[in-house]
Amino acid sequence: MIKTNKTKPRVFSGVQPSGNLHLGNYLGAIRQFVELQEDHECIYCIVDMHAITVPQDPKALREHVLDLASLYMAVGIDPRKSIIFVQSDVPGHAELNWILTCNSYTGELSRMTQFKSKSHGKESSPTGLFCYPVLMAADILLYDTDIVPVGNDQKQHIELCRDIATRVNNTIKETFVVPEGRFMKAGARIMALDDPTQKMSKSATNIHSTISLLDQPNKIKKSIMKATTDSDGEIRFDVENKPGVSNLMTIYSVLSGESMADIETSYRGKGYGDFKKDLVGVVQESLAPIQARYEEIRHSEQLIRDLKDGAERAGAIAEVVMKRVKDTFGLGLGM
Ligand code: ATP
Ligand code: LTN
């Protein structure tokens, strides 16, 4: 057993600062972050080094980091309960990334579906995109993490992280805590409003495909009213045959707390128009308080102070783990 000084199970997760968060990010991942902070030691990271696996405008990247930090806090992550920090502010991420790169295989990385879809049709892709899951494993293992709350789409990356950790533990020396993924059931995968066979994504080109947490009431209304459904007119949860309606019902259910059965009963005999109109209200009411808090936080000096403090607290944990890792591999002078 590795000796750690944790008093509660430790949670780590990260989100890329690549544009505003959407409902998929919120319902699939970040909502869990808020719940977990009550009885876990939580570390939430803004993964700017992952963001540069695709080209970024440097000025915009810095702004996006602050946007995301403010959104983290606006949805209810409390910097006094949890650690919130920017990945590149703690050098251990890059250091451990290299060590894990030397302990992972091109074969296993080639099987990652995210890499396959992001590099699809291109003759060559940035090496960073290929190694993206190794950096993610470094993020997690750097903090002796027990639990990683993420959306369903990250399952394969979590498995890879566990494989790398177990391999080092078994073949070299017991060094890493092997983490567990925590995936939300309802809402773990929110689909694009214009194409319910694709996940809702920040990189979508059609603005009505996603709902950003900062969307204005009019935009929310337009996107939902335009959402793809089907022609049978019945409000029934059936992901296979009615993916569009089922996706809208998931959003309704998770935000309102009503069960699918209750929703089906209330809308029996009514049309999609009525249901969509009510969903617009549910989404607008859920996002309004988040947006109001966001405005208060985004340009406050406290935001920067909280992020600096978060990096210091994260760095202190990372330093202890990095010393253990360097000892395992015989790196440095062992001081
Ligand atoms: P992109 O769409 O550009 O790949 P993204 O929207 O997936 O980016 P990330 O920063 O990669 O954003 O994801 C942040 C978190 O949100 C992850 O835990 C991810 O699993 C989750 N997530 C992203 N999209 C969805 C979705 N449509 N439904 C549920 N969870 C999601
Ligand atoms: N790849 C993740 C973001 C991420 C992450 C992490 C999530 C980077 N490092 C560590 C959990 C733990 C994604 O959500 N797309």
Short mmCIF file of C-alpha atoms and ligand atoms in Angstrom, two decimals:
data_model
loop_
_atom_site.label_atom_id
_atom_site.label_comp_id
_atom_site.label_asym_id
_atom_site.label_seq_id
_atom_site.Cartn_x
_atom_site.Cartn_y
_atom_site.Cartn_z
CA MET A 1 0.00 0.00 0.00
CA ILE A 2 1.22 3.46 -0.87
CA LYS A 3 1.36 5.80 2.11
CA THR A 4 -0.61 9.00 1.48
CA ASN A 5 -1.75 11.71 3.86
CA LYS A 6 -5.35 11.84 2.67
CA THR A 7 -8.15 12.18 5.19
CA LYS A 8 -10.96 11.72 2.63
CA PRO A 9 -11.07 10.04 -0.78
CA ARG A 10 -9.48 12.34 -3.35
CA VAL A 11 -11.28 13.45 -6.52
CA PHE A 12 -9.57 14.92 -9.59
CA SER A 13 -11.08 16.12 -12.84
CA GLY A 14 -10.29 18.52 -15.64
CA VAL A 15 -12.00 20.44 -18.40
CA GLN A 16 -10.41 22.08 -21.43
CA PRO A 17 -10.63 25.89 -21.69
CA SER A 18 -11.75 25.65 -25.29
CA GLY A 19 -14.84 27.85 -25.31
CA ASN A 20 -17.84 28.14 -23.08
CA LEU A 21 -19.18 25.10 -21.28
CA HIS A 22 -22.31 23.57 -22.73
CA LEU A 23 -25.16 21.63 -21.19
CA GLY A 24 -23.36 18.34 -22.01
CA ASN A 25 -20.30 19.38 -20.00
CA TYR A 26 -22.52 20.54 -17.15
CA LEU A 27 -24.91 17.60 -16.93
CA GLY A 28 -22.35 14.95 -17.90
CA ALA A 29 -19.47 16.05 -15.69
CA ILE A 30 -19.40 19.35 -13.81
CA ARG A 31 -22.61 18.86 -11.87
CA GLN A 32 -20.96 15.87 -10.19
CA PHE A 33 -18.00 18.08 -9.25
CA VAL A 34 -20.26 20.21 -7.08
CA GLU A 35 -21.91 17.27 -5.30
CA LEU A 36 -18.59 15.54 -4.59
CA GLN A 37 -17.00 18.46 -2.77
CA GLU A 38 -19.12 17.89 0.35
CA ASP A 39 -17.46 14.62 1.39
CA HIS A 40 -14.32 14.35 -0.74
CA GLU A 41 -11.08 16.24 -1.15
CA CYS A 42 -11.62 17.68 -4.63
CA ILE A 43 -9.11 19.01 -7.13
CA TYR A 44 -10.52 20.61 -10.29
CA CYS A 45 -8.16 21.59 -13.06
CA ILE A 46 -8.38 23.82 -16.12
CA VAL A 47 -6.36 21.79 -18.60
CA ASP A 48 -4.77 24.45 -20.79
CA MET A 49 -1.97 22.10 -21.88
CA HIS A 50 -4.57 19.74 -23.33
CA ALA A 51 -6.13 22.69 -25.16
CA ILE A 52 -2.93 23.32 -27.16
CA THR A 53 -3.16 19.88 -28.78
CA VAL A 54 -5.07 21.91 -31.37
CA PRO A 55 -3.97 25.44 -32.45
CA GLN A 56 -5.03 28.22 -30.03
CA ASP A 57 -4.84 31.99 -30.13
CA PRO A 58 -2.66 32.77 -27.05
CA LYS A 59 -4.68 35.82 -25.92
CA ALA A 60 -7.97 34.01 -26.34
CA LEU A 61 -6.64 30.96 -24.48
CA ARG A 62 -5.85 33.07 -21.37
CA GLU A 63 -9.35 34.58 -21.51
CA HIS A 64 -10.91 31.13 -21.89
CA VAL A 65 -9.00 29.90 -18.84
CA LEU A 66 -10.52 32.70 -16.76
CA ASP A 67 -13.98 32.14 -18.31
CA LEU A 68 -13.86 28.49 -17.33
CA ALA A 69 -12.55 29.17 -13.82
CA SER A 70 -15.44 31.62 -13.32
CA LEU A 71 -17.93 29.08 -14.62
CA TYR A 72 -16.56 26.40 -12.29
CA MET A 73 -17.22 28.77 -9.40
CA ALA A 74 -20.57 29.98 -10.78
CA VAL A 75 -22.00 26.45 -10.92
CA GLY A 76 -21.09 26.01 -7.27
CA ILE A 77 -17.52 24.75 -6.96
CA ASP A 78 -16.27 26.58 -3.91
CA PRO A 79 -12.55 27.45 -3.93
CA ARG A 80 -12.59 27.21 -0.14
CA LYS A 81 -13.81 23.61 -0.25
CA SER A 82 -12.07 22.44 -3.43
CA ILE A 83 -8.79 23.21 -5.17
CA ILE A 84 -9.32 25.00 -8.50
CA PHE A 85 -6.18 25.65 -10.55
CA VAL A 86 -4.65 25.92 -14.03
CA GLN A 87 -2.73 22.85 -15.22
CA SER A 88 0.34 24.68 -16.59
CA ASP A 89 0.81 26.47 -13.24
CA VAL A 90 1.92 23.15 -11.70
CA PRO A 91 5.06 21.85 -13.48
CA GLY A 92 4.57 18.28 -12.24
CA HIS A 93 1.99 17.64 -15.00
CA ALA A 94 4.58 18.05 -17.76
CA GLU A 95 7.22 16.17 -15.78
CA LEU A 96 5.07 13.15 -15.06
CA ASN A 97 3.71 13.27 -18.61
CA TRP A 98 7.17 12.46 -19.98
CA ILE A 99 7.75 9.60 -17.56
CA LEU A 100 4.37 8.07 -18.45
CA THR A 101 5.03 8.61 -22.18
CA CYS A 102 8.04 6.34 -21.75
CA ASN A 103 5.76 3.77 -20.11
CA SER A 104 2.92 3.69 -22.62
CA TYR A 105 2.76 2.11 -26.05
CA THR A 106 1.90 3.41 -29.51
CA GLY A 107 -0.36 0.35 -29.91
CA GLU A 108 -2.60 1.25 -26.97
CA LEU A 109 -2.69 4.94 -27.91
CA SER A 110 -3.66 4.07 -31.49
CA ARG A 111 -6.79 2.36 -30.17
CA MET A 112 -8.17 5.54 -28.53
CA THR A 113 -11.40 6.42 -30.32
CA GLN A 114 -11.05 10.16 -29.54
CA PHE A 115 -7.71 10.25 -31.37
CA LYS A 116 -9.15 8.25 -34.23
CA SER A 117 -12.08 10.62 -34.67
CA LYS A 118 -9.99 13.82 -34.25
CA SER A 119 -7.32 12.66 -36.72
CA HIS A 120 -9.73 11.02 -39.14
CA GLY A 121 -9.03 11.74 -42.79
CA LYS A 122 -5.77 13.60 -42.05
CA GLU A 123 -2.46 12.34 -43.32
CA SER A 124 -0.65 13.56 -40.20
CA SER A 125 -1.73 15.00 -36.79
CA PRO A 126 0.12 16.78 -33.97
CA THR A 127 1.96 14.30 -31.72
CA GLY A 128 0.27 16.01 -28.77
CA LEU A 129 -3.12 14.90 -30.01
CA PHE A 130 -1.86 11.32 -30.10
CA CYS A 131 -0.32 11.61 -26.61
CA TYR A 132 -3.32 13.50 -25.16
CA PRO A 133 -4.46 10.52 -23.02
CA VAL A 134 -0.98 10.16 -21.48
CA LEU A 135 -1.06 13.77 -20.25
CA MET A 136 -4.52 13.06 -18.88
CA ALA A 137 -3.14 10.03 -17.03
CA ALA A 138 -0.37 12.24 -15.63
CA ASP A 139 -2.97 14.77 -14.38
CA ILE A 140 -4.78 12.04 -12.49
CA LEU A 141 -1.82 10.05 -11.11
CA LEU A 142 0.02 13.20 -9.95
CA TYR A 143 -2.44 13.58 -7.08
CA ASP A 144 -2.88 9.98 -5.83
CA THR A 145 -6.44 10.35 -7.13
CA ASP A 146 -9.12 7.84 -6.06
CA ILE A 147 -12.08 9.03 -8.14
CA VAL A 148 -12.31 10.74 -11.55
CA PRO A 149 -15.77 12.14 -12.35
CA VAL A 150 -16.15 12.51 -16.12
CA GLY A 151 -18.63 12.08 -18.93
CA ASN A 152 -19.06 8.69 -20.58
CA ASP A 153 -16.89 9.69 -23.53
CA GLN A 154 -13.79 9.57 -21.28
CA LYS A 155 -14.18 5.92 -20.25
CA GLN A 156 -11.45 4.67 -22.57
CA HIS A 157 -8.99 7.31 -21.34
CA ILE A 158 -9.62 6.35 -17.71
CA GLU A 159 -8.99 2.69 -18.55
CA LEU A 160 -5.70 3.64 -20.20
CA CYS A 161 -4.69 5.61 -17.10
CA ARG A 162 -5.46 2.58 -14.93
CA ASP A 163 -3.47 0.32 -17.27
CA ILE A 164 -0.39 2.56 -17.18
CA ALA A 165 -0.55 2.89 -13.37
CA THR A 166 -0.98 -0.86 -12.87
CA ARG A 167 1.85 -1.62 -15.29
CA VAL A 168 4.31 0.61 -13.41
CA ASN A 169 3.13 -0.77 -10.05
CA ASN A 170 3.51 -4.39 -11.18
CA THR A 171 6.64 -4.25 -13.28
CA ILE A 172 8.76 -1.60 -11.55
CA LYS A 173 7.53 -0.69 -8.08
CA GLU A 174 4.24 0.16 -6.38
CA THR A 175 4.09 3.90 -7.06
CA PHE A 176 0.63 4.98 -8.18
CA VAL A 177 -2.84 4.92 -6.69
CA VAL A 178 -5.04 3.25 -9.34
CA PRO A 179 -8.10 5.54 -9.81
CA GLU A 180 -11.73 4.70 -10.56
CA GLY A 181 -13.85 6.60 -13.08
CA ARG A 182 -17.22 7.92 -11.89
CA PHE A 183 -19.76 8.25 -14.70
CA MET A 184 -23.16 9.83 -14.28
CA LYS A 185 -26.13 7.71 -15.31
CA ALA A 186 -28.74 10.19 -16.47
CA GLY A 187 -27.22 12.89 -18.59
CA ALA A 188 -23.85 11.16 -18.96
CA ARG A 189 -24.11 11.74 -22.67
CA ILE A 190 -26.09 14.72 -23.90
CA MET A 191 -26.50 14.68 -27.66
CA ALA A 192 -26.33 17.51 -30.21
CA LEU A 193 -29.73 19.21 -30.63
CA ASP A 194 -29.48 19.21 -34.42
CA ASP A 195 -28.18 15.63 -34.68
CA PRO A 196 -28.98 13.31 -31.76
CA THR A 197 -26.54 10.69 -33.05
CA GLN A 198 -23.58 12.99 -32.20
CA LYS A 199 -22.60 14.18 -28.72
CA MET A 200 -23.14 17.84 -27.88
CA SER A 201 -19.71 19.35 -28.48
CA LYS A 202 -17.86 22.65 -28.11
CA SER A 203 -16.42 22.19 -31.56
CA ALA A 204 -19.83 22.03 -33.31
CA THR A 205 -20.19 24.41 -36.25
CA ASN A 206 -23.98 24.93 -36.02
CA ILE A 207 -24.68 27.24 -33.05
CA HIS A 208 -28.08 25.62 -32.52
CA SER A 209 -26.43 22.26 -31.98
CA THR A 210 -25.40 23.17 -28.42
CA ILE A 211 -26.68 25.22 -25.51
CA SER A 212 -23.89 27.10 -23.79
CA LEU A 213 -24.26 27.78 -20.06
CA LEU A 214 -23.96 31.48 -20.96
CA ASP A 215 -26.57 31.50 -23.74
CA GLN A 216 -29.16 34.27 -23.53
CA PRO A 217 -32.86 33.30 -23.10
CA ASN A 218 -33.65 33.99 -26.77
CA LYS A 219 -30.85 31.78 -28.05
CA ILE A 220 -31.93 28.97 -25.69
CA LYS A 221 -35.46 29.24 -27.03
CA LYS A 222 -34.37 29.19 -30.67
CA SER A 223 -32.04 26.21 -30.26
CA ILE A 224 -34.61 24.09 -28.41
CA MET A 225 -37.51 24.96 -30.72
CA LYS A 226 -35.32 23.99 -33.72
CA ALA A 227 -34.11 20.72 -32.12
CA THR A 228 -34.42 17.60 -34.27
CA THR A 229 -37.21 15.21 -33.16
CA ASP A 230 -39.17 12.68 -35.23
CA SER A 231 -42.51 12.40 -36.94
CA ASP A 232 -44.54 10.17 -34.61
CA GLY A 233 -45.47 12.98 -32.23
CA GLU A 234 -45.35 11.00 -28.98
CA ILE A 235 -43.34 12.09 -25.92
CA ARG A 236 -41.76 8.79 -24.97
CA PHE A 237 -38.28 7.88 -23.75
CA ASP A 238 -36.80 5.48 -26.30
CA VAL A 239 -33.17 6.27 -27.12
CA GLU A 240 -32.93 3.80 -29.97
CA ASN A 241 -36.04 4.76 -31.93
CA LYS A 242 -36.55 8.33 -30.69
CA PRO A 243 -33.05 9.72 -30.01
CA GLY A 244 -33.97 13.40 -30.43
CA VAL A 245 -37.01 13.37 -28.11
CA SER A 246 -35.17 11.16 -25.60
CA ASN A 247 -32.26 13.60 -25.50
CA LEU A 248 -34.62 16.53 -24.79
CA MET A 249 -36.38 14.44 -22.12
CA THR A 250 -33.02 13.69 -20.48
CA ILE A 251 -32.21 17.39 -20.28
CA TYR A 252 -35.69 18.11 -18.87
CA SER A 253 -35.51 15.29 -16.34
CA VAL A 254 -32.03 16.02 -15.01
CA LEU A 255 -32.66 19.77 -14.66
CA SER A 256 -36.17 19.51 -13.18
CA GLY A 257 -35.70 16.35 -11.11
CA GLU A 258 -38.83 14.79 -12.69
CA SER A 259 -38.67 11.12 -13.68
CA MET A 260 -39.10 10.01 -17.30
CA ALA A 261 -42.35 8.27 -16.35
CA ASP A 262 -43.74 11.51 -14.86
CA ILE A 263 -42.75 13.46 -17.95
CA GLU A 264 -44.39 10.88 -20.23
CA THR A 265 -47.59 11.07 -18.16
CA SER A 266 -47.74 14.88 -18.10
CA TYR A 267 -47.30 15.15 -21.87
CA ARG A 268 -49.58 12.30 -22.91
CA GLY A 269 -51.73 13.56 -25.78
CA LYS A 270 -49.72 16.78 -26.12
CA GLY A 271 -47.41 17.68 -28.99
CA TYR A 272 -43.67 18.33 -29.24
CA GLY A 273 -44.34 22.08 -29.38
CA ASP A 274 -45.82 22.12 -25.84
CA PHE A 275 -43.03 19.99 -24.46
CA LYS A 276 -40.31 22.07 -26.10
CA LYS A 277 -41.86 25.30 -24.80
CA ASP A 278 -41.77 23.97 -21.23
CA LEU A 279 -38.22 22.69 -21.70
CA VAL A 280 -37.18 26.21 -22.77
CA GLY A 281 -38.51 27.47 -19.41
CA VAL A 282 -36.73 24.74 -17.43
CA VAL A 283 -33.39 25.45 -19.13
CA GLN A 284 -33.73 29.25 -18.85
CA GLU A 285 -34.58 29.03 -15.14
CA SER A 286 -31.69 26.66 -14.43
CA LEU A 287 -29.11 28.81 -16.21
CA ALA A 288 -30.18 32.30 -15.01
CA PRO A 289 -28.63 32.03 -11.50
CA ILE A 290 -25.41 30.52 -12.90
CA GLN A 291 -25.11 33.42 -15.35
CA ALA A 292 -25.69 36.01 -12.63
CA ARG A 293 -22.93 34.51 -10.44
CA TYR A 294 -20.62 34.25 -13.45
CA GLU A 295 -20.90 38.00 -14.09
CA GLU A 296 -19.97 38.74 -10.47
CA ILE A 297 -16.91 36.48 -10.50
CA ARG A 298 -15.42 36.89 -13.98
CA HIS A 299 -13.72 40.27 -13.53
CA SER A 300 -13.10 40.14 -9.79
CA GLU A 301 -9.59 40.25 -8.32
CA GLN A 302 -10.59 37.41 -6.04
CA LEU A 303 -10.69 35.08 -9.08
CA ILE A 304 -6.93 35.45 -9.69
CA ARG A 305 -6.17 35.12 -5.98
CA ASP A 306 -8.20 31.91 -5.80
CA LEU A 307 -6.41 30.40 -8.83
CA LYS A 308 -2.96 31.26 -7.44
CA ASP A 309 -3.88 29.77 -4.11
CA GLY A 310 -5.24 26.67 -5.88
CA ALA A 311 -1.98 26.19 -7.82
CA GLU A 312 0.03 26.43 -4.59
CA ARG A 313 -2.11 23.85 -2.83
CA ALA A 314 -2.10 21.51 -5.85
CA GLY A 315 1.67 21.98 -6.27
CA ALA A 316 2.32 20.93 -2.69
CA ILE A 317 0.50 17.62 -3.21
CA ALA A 318 2.15 17.06 -6.61
CA GLU A 319 5.64 17.61 -5.19
CA VAL A 320 5.29 14.72 -2.75
CA VAL A 321 4.04 12.35 -5.46
CA MET A 322 6.76 13.44 -7.95
CA LYS A 323 9.46 12.67 -5.39
CA ARG A 324 8.07 9.13 -5.05
CA VAL A 325 7.86 8.74 -8.85
CA LYS A 326 11.43 9.95 -9.40
CA ASP A 327 12.67 7.51 -6.76
CA THR A 328 10.88 4.66 -8.54
CA PHE A 329 12.58 5.48 -11.84
CA GLY A 330 15.95 6.52 -10.41
CA LEU A 331 15.65 10.04 -11.78
CA GLY A 332 17.58 13.01 -10.36
CA LEU A 333 19.73 12.89 -7.23
CA GLY A 334 16.92 11.78 -4.94
CA MET A 335 17.03 14.94 -2.81
P1 ATP B 1 -15.06 18.74 -27.62
O1 ATP B 1 -16.50 18.58 -27.89
O2 ATP B 1 -14.42 19.88 -28.34
O3 ATP B 1 -14.30 17.43 -27.74
P2 ATP B 1 -15.96 18.68 -25.00
O4 ATP B 1 -17.21 19.44 -25.13
O5 ATP B 1 -16.02 17.18 -25.00
O6 ATP B 1 -14.95 19.14 -26.10
P3 ATP B 1 -14.18 18.57 -22.75
O7 ATP B 1 -13.41 19.64 -22.11
O8 ATP B 1 -13.42 17.59 -23.55
O9 ATP B 1 -15.28 19.20 -23.70
O10 ATP B 1 -15.08 17.83 -21.70
C1 ATP B 1 -15.34 18.24 -20.37
C2 ATP B 1 -16.20 17.20 -19.67
O11 ATP B 1 -17.52 17.22 -20.20
C3 ATP B 1 -15.70 15.75 -19.82
O12 ATP B 1 -15.81 15.08 -18.59
C4 ATP B 1 -16.61 15.16 -20.85
O13 ATP B 1 -16.77 13.79 -20.68
C5 ATP B 1 -17.90 15.91 -20.58
N1 ATP B 1 -18.70 16.02 -21.78
C6 ATP B 1 -18.37 16.62 -22.94
N2 ATP B 1 -19.36 16.55 -23.84
C7 ATP B 1 -20.38 15.89 -23.23
C8 ATP B 1 -21.70 15.50 -23.64
N3 ATP B 1 -22.17 15.80 -24.82
N4 ATP B 1 -22.46 14.85 -22.75
C9 ATP B 1 -22.00 14.57 -21.52
N5 ATP B 1 -20.78 14.90 -21.08
C10 ATP B 1 -19.97 15.55 -21.91
N1 LTN B 2 -9.85 14.69 -21.60
C1 LTN B 2 -10.74 15.25 -20.65
C2 LTN B 2 -10.22 16.48 -19.95
C3 LTN B 2 -9.18 16.07 -18.97
C4 LTN B 2 -9.41 15.34 -17.77
C5 LTN B 2 -8.13 15.19 -17.16
C6 LTN B 2 -10.55 14.80 -17.17
C7 LTN B 2 -7.85 16.32 -19.04
N2 LTN B 2 -7.22 15.80 -17.95
C8 LTN B 2 -7.99 14.49 -15.98
C9 LTN B 2 -10.38 14.10 -15.98
C10 LTN B 2 -9.11 13.96 -15.40
C11 LTN B 2 -12.03 15.60 -21.35
O1 LTN B 2 -12.94 15.76 -20.67
N3 LTN B 2 -12.11 15.72 -22.61
#
